[in-house]
mmCIF file of C-alpha atoms in Angstrom:
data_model
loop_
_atom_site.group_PDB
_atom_site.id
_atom_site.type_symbol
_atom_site.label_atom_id
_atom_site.label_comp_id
_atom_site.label_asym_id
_atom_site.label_seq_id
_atom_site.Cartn_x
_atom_site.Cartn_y
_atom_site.Cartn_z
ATOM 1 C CA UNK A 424 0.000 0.000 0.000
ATOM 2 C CA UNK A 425 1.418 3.822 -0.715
ATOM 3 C CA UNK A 426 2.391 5.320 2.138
ATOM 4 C CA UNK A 427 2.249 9.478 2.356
ATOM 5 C CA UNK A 428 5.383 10.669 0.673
ATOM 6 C CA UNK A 429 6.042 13.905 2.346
ATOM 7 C CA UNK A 430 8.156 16.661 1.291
ATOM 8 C CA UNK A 431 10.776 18.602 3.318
ATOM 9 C CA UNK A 432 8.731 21.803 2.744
ATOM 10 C CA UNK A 433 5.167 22.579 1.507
ATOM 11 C CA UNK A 434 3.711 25.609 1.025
ATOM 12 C CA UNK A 435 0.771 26.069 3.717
ATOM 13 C CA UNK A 436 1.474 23.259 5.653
ATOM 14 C CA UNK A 437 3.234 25.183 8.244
ATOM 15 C CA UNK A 438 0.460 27.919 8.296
ATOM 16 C CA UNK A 439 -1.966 24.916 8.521
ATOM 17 C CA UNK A 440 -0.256 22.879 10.790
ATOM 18 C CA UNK A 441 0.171 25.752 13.472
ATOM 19 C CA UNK A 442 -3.430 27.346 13.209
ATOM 20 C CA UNK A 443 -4.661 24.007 13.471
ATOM 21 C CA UNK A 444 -3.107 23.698 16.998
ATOM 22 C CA UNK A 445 -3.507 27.061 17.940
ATOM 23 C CA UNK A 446 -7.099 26.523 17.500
ATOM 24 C CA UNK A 447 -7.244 22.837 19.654
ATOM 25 C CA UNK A 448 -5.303 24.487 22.264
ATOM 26 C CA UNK A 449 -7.745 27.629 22.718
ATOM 27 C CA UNK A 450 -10.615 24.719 22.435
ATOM 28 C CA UNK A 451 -9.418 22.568 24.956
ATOM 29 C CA UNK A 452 -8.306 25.624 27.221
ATOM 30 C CA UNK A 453 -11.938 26.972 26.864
ATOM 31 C CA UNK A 454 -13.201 23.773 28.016
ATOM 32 C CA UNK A 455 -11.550 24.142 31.071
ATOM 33 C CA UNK A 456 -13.550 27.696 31.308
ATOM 34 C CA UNK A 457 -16.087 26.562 30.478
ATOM 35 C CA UNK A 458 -15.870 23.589 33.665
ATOM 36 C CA UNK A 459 -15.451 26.723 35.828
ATOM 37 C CA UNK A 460 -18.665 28.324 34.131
ATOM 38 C CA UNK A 461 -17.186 30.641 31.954
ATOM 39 C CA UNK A 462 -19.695 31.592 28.900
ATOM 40 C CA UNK A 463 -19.397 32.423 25.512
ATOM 41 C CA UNK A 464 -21.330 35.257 26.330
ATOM 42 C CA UNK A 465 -18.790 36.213 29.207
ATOM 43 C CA UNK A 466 -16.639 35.493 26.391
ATOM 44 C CA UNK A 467 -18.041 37.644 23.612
ATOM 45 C CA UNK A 468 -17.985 40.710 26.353
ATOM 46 C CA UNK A 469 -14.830 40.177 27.249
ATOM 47 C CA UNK A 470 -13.990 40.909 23.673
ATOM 48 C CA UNK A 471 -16.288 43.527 22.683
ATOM 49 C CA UNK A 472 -18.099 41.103 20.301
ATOM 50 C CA UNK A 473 -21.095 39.382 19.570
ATOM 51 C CA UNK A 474 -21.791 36.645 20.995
ATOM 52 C CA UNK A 475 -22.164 34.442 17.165
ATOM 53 C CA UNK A 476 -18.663 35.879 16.747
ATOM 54 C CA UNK A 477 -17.489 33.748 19.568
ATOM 55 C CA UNK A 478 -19.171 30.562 18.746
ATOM 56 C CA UNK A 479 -17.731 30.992 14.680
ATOM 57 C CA UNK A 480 -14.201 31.096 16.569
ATOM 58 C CA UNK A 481 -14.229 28.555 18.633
ATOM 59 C CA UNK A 482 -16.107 25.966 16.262
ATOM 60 C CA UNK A 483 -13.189 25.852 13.681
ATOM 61 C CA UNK A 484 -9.915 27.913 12.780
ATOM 62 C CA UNK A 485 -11.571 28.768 9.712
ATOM 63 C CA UNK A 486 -10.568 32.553 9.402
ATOM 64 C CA UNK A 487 -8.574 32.315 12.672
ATOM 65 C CA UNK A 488 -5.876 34.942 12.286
ATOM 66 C CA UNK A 489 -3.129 35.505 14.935
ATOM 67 C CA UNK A 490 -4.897 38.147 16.494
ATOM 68 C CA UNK A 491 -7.973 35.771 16.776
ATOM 69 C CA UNK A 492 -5.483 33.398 19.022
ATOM 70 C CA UNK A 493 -3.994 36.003 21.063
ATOM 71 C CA UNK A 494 -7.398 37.684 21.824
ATOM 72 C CA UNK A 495 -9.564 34.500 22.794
ATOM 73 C CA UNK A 496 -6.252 33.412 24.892
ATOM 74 C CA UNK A 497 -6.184 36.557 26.812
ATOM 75 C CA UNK A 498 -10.193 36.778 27.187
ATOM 76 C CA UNK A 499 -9.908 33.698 28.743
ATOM 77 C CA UNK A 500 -7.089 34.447 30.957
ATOM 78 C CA UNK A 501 -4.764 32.124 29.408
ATOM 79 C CA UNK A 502 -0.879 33.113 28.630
ATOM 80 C CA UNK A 503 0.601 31.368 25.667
ATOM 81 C CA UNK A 504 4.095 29.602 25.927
ATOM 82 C CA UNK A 505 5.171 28.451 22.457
ATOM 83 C CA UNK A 506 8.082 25.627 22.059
ATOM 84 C CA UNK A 507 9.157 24.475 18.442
ATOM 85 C CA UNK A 508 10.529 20.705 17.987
ATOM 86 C CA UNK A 509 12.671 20.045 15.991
ATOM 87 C CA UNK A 510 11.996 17.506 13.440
ATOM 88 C CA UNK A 511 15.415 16.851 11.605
ATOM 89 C CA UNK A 512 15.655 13.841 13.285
ATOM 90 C CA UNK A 513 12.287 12.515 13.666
ATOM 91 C CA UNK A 514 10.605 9.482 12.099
ATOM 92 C CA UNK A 515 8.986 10.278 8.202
ATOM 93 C CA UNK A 516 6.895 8.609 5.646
ATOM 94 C CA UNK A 517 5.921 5.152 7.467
ATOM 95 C CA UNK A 518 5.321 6.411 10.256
ATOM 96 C CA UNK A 519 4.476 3.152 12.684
ATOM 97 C CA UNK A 520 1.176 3.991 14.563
ATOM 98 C CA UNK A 521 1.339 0.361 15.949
ATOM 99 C CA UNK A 522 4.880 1.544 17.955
ATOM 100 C CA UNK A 523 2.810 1.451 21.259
ATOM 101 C CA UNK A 524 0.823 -1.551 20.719
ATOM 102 C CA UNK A 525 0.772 -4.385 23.281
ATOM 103 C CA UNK A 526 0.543 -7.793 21.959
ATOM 104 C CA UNK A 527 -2.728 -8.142 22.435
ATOM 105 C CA UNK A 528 -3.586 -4.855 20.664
ATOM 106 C CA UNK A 529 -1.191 -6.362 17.473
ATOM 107 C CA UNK A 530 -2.778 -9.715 17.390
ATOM 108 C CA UNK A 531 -6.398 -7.571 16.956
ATOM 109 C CA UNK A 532 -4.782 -5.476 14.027
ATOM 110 C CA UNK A 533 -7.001 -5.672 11.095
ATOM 111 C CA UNK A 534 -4.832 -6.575 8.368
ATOM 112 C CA UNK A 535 -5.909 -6.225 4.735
ATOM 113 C CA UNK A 536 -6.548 -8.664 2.605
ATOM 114 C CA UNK A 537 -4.415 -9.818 0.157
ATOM 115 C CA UNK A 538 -4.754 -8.029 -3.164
ATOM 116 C CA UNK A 539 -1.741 -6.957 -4.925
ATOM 117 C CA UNK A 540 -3.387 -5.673 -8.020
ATOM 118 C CA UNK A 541 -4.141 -2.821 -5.745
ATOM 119 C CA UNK A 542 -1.286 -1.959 -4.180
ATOM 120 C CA UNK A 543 -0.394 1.191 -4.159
ATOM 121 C CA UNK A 544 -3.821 2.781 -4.857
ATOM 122 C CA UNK A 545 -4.996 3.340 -1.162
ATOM 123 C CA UNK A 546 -4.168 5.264 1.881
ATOM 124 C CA UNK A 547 -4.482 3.999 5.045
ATOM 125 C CA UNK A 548 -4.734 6.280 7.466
ATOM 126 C CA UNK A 549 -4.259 5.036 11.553
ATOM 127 C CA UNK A 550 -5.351 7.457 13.765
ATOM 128 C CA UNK A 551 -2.600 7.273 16.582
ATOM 129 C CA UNK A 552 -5.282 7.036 19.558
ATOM 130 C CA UNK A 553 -3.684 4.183 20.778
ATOM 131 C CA UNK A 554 -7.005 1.661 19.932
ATOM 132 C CA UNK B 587 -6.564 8.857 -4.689
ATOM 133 C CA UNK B 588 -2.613 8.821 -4.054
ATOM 134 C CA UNK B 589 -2.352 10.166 -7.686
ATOM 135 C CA UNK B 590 -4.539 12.752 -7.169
ATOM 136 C CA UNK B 591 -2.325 14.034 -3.772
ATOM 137 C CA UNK B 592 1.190 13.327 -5.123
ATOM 138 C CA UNK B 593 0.262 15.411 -8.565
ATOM 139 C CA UNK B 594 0.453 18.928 -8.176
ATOM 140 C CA UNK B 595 -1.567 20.031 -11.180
ATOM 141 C CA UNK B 596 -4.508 17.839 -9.505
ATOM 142 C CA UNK B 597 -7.635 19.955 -9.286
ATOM 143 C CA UNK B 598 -7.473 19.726 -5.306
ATOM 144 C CA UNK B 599 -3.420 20.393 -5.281
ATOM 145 C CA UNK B 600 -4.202 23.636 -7.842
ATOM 146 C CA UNK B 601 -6.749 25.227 -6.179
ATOM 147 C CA UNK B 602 -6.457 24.243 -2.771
ATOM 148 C CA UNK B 603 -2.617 23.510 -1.697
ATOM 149 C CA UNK B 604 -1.389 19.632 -0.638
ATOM 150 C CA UNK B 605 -0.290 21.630 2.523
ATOM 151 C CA UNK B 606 -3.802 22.372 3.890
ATOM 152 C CA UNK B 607 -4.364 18.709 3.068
ATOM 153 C CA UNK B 608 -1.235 17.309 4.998
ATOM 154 C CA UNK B 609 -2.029 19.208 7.634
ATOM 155 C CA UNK B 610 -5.265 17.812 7.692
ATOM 156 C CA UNK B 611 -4.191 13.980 7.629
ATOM 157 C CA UNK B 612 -1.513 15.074 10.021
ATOM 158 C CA UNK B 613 -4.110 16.071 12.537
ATOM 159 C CA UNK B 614 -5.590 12.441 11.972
ATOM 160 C CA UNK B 615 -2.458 10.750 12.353
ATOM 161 C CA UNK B 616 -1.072 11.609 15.074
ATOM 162 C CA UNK B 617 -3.822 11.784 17.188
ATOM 163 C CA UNK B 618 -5.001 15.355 17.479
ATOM 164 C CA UNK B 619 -8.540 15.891 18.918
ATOM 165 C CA UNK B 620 -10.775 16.206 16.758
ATOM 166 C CA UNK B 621 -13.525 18.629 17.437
ATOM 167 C CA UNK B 622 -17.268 19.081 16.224
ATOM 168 C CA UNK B 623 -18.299 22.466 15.050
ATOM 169 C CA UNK B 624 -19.923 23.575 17.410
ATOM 170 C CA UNK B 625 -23.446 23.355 16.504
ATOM 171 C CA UNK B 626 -23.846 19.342 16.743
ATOM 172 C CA UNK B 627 -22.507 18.100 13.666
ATOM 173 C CA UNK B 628 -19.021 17.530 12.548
ATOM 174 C CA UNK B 629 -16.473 19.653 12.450
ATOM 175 C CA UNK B 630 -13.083 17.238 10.983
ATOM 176 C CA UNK B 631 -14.642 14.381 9.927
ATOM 177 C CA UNK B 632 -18.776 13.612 9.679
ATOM 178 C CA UNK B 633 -20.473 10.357 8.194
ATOM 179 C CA UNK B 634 -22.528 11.039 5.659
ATOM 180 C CA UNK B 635 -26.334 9.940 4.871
ATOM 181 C CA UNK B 636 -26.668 6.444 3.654
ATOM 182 C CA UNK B 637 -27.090 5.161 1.110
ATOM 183 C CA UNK B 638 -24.918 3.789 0.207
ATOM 184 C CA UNK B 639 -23.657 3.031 4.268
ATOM 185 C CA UNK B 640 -20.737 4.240 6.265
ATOM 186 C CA UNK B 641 -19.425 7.040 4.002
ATOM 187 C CA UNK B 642 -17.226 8.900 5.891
ATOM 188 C CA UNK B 643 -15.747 12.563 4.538
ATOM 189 C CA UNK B 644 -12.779 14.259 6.326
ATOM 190 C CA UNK B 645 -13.384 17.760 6.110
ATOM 191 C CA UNK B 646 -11.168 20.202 5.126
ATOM 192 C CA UNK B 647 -12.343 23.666 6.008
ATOM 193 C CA UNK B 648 -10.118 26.449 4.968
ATOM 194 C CA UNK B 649 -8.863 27.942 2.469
ATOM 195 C CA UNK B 650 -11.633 28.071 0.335
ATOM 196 C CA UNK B 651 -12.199 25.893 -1.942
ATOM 197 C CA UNK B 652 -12.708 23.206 0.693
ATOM 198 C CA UNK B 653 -11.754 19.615 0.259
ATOM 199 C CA UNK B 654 -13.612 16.455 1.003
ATOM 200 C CA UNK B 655 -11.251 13.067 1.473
ATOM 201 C CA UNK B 656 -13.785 10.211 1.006
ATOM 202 C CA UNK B 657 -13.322 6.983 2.504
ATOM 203 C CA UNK B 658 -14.886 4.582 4.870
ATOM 204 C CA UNK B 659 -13.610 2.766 8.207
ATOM 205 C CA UNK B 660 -12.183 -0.799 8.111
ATOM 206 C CA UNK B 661 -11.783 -0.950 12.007
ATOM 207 C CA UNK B 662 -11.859 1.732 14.637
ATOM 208 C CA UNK B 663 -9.548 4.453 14.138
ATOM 209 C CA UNK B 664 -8.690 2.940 10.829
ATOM 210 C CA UNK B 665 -9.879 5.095 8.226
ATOM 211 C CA UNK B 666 -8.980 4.083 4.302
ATOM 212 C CA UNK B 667 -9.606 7.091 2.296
ATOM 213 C CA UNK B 668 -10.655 6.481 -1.474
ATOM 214 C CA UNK B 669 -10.670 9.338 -3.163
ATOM 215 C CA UNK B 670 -10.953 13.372 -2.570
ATOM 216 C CA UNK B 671 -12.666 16.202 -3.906
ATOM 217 C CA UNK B 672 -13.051 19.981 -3.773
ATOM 218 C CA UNK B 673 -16.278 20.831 -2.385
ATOM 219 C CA UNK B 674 -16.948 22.895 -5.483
ATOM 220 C CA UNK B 675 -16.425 19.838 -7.378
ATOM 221 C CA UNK B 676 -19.216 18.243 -5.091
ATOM 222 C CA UNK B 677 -22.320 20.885 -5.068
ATOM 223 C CA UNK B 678 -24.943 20.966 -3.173
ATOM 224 C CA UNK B 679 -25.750 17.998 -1.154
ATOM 225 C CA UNK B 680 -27.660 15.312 -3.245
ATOM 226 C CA UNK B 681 -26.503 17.013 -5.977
ATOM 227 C CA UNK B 682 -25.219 14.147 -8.990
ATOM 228 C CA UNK B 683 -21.518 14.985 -8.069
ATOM 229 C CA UNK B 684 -22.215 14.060 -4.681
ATOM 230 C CA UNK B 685 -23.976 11.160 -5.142
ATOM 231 C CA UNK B 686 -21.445 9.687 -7.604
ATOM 232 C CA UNK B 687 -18.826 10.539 -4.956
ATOM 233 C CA UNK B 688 -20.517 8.210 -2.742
ATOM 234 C CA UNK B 689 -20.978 5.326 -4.767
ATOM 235 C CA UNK B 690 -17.694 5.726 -5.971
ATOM 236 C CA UNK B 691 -16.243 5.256 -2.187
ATOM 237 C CA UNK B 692 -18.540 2.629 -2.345
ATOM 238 C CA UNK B 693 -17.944 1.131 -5.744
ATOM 239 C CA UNK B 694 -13.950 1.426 -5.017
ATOM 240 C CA UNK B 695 -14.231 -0.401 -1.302
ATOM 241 C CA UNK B 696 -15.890 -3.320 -3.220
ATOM 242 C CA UNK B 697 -13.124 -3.641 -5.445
ATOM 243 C CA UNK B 698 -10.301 -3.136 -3.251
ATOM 244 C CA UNK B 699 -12.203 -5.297 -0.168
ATOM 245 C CA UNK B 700 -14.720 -7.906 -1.653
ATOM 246 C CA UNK B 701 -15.209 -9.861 1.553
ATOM 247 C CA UNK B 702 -14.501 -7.345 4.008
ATOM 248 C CA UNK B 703 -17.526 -4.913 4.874
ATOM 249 C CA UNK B 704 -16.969 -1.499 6.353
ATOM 250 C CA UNK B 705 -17.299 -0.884 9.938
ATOM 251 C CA UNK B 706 -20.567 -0.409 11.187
ATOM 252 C CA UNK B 707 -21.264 1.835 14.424
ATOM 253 C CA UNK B 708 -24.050 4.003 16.618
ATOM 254 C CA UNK B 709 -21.949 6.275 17.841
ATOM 255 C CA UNK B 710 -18.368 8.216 17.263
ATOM 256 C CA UNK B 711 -16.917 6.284 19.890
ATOM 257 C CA UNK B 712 -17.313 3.131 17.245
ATOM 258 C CA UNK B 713 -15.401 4.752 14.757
ATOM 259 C CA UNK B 714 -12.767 7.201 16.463
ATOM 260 C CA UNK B 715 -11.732 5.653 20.165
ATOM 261 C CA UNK B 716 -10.762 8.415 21.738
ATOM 262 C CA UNK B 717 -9.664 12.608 21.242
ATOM 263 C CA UNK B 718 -12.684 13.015 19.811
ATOM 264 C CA UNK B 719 -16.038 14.834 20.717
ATOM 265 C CA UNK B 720 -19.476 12.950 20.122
ATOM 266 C CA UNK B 721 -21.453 14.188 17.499
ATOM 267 C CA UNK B 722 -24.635 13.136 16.271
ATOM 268 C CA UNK B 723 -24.683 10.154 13.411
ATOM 269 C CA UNK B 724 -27.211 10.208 9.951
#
């Protein structure tokens, strides 16, 4: 089966990549206010916005600029540390979601069947959950 | 589908960038939660009306065009995607596109898995173990 072939550098990803956990920190951050009975109308005051505003933002990054991040951190009285890894030396391509597995876990593994005139034509994609 | 992502004068590569997609199937992979959209339906991934049965769409949300990845679950968090579109390709929802889309997930599972039927669930938790909220199911 073809495994992602991933380049060194592609446009967007970055950009992507980060918003993308910028958002899921500010989501699971405002779940935590949210626990302590913080609103999204407490929220949307906080801000100087409307309330729909507040819900759009913390649905999805979708139009999330940095300002977005930085604004629904502090709102929620939330500081943001920021670490880069650094990836030079880190696993690519076939990546092994099964690295955790016990042997019980492997022996469950679904294996595919057997069909090498299709090789090559799917993904499979493992999400890392540790199932 | 891997010809349509490795190609970069693919429709979905032209108009919407393979990074937006990575990043996407990044999230998936290595276990990011995965959140609904707020207003209880999907927001990364959603299963889609039958029929035909457990059609499953990855969503892919910004920039605009969006993206749809296709595909179906084999076991929990196991998700084989079969193809991908732009959601412009796509239209409305039971639009022709749309409906071809699905049988064409459907159509391709067959072919690549003749004995093995897609997982069946009720809930999220069947499909996607854990880091990721409960929505409702079609």
């Amino acid at each position: 089966m073809s495994s992602l072939s991933l380049s060194t550098f592609t446009p967007n990803y970055g950009f992507a990549r980060t918003r993308d956990l910028a958002f899921a920190a500010v989501r699971n951050f405002w779940k935590l206010r949210q626990a302590e009975g913080m609103t999204q109308a407490d929220l949307a005051e906080r801000l100087g916005r409307d309330k729909a505003w507040v819900s759009r933002k913390l649905s999805g990054p979708t139009n999330w600029t940095l300002r977005t991040f930085g604004d629904l951190v502090d709102a929620m009285d939330g500081e943001v540390e920021i670490t880069i890894a650094d990836i030079r030396n880190a696993p690519s391509g076939n990546y092994d979601a099964y690295a955790d597995y016990g042997e019980k876990q492997l022996e469950k593994r679904w294996q595919p069947p057997q069909n090498t005139s299709n090789q090559g034509s799917v993904f499979f994609f493992q999400g890392a959950s540790g199932a | 589908m891997a010809a349509k992502f490795d190609d970069p004068s693919s429709a979905v590569n032209l108009l919407v960038g393979r990074g937006y997609i990575e990043a996407a199937l990044t999230a998936w992979t290595v276990g990011d939660y995965l959140y609904d959209n707020g207003r209880g339906g999907a927001g990364f991934i959603k299963r889609l009306e039958p029929p035909p049965p457990e059609i499953w769409e990855i969503r892919i949300t910004y920039p605009s065009p969006f993206v749809r990845i296709f595909g179906r679950f084999a076991e929990p968090d196991t998700f084989i995607a079969t193809d991908m579109h732009t959601r412009e390709f796509l239209g409305p929802k039971g639009s022709v596109a749309w409906n071809q889309a699905c049988q064409a997930c459907d159509a391709e599972w067959h072919r690549l898995f003749p004995s093995d039927p897609p997982l069946q669930g009720s809930i999220v938790a069947d499909y996607i173990t854990e880091n990721c909220d409960e929505f409702p199911l079609p």
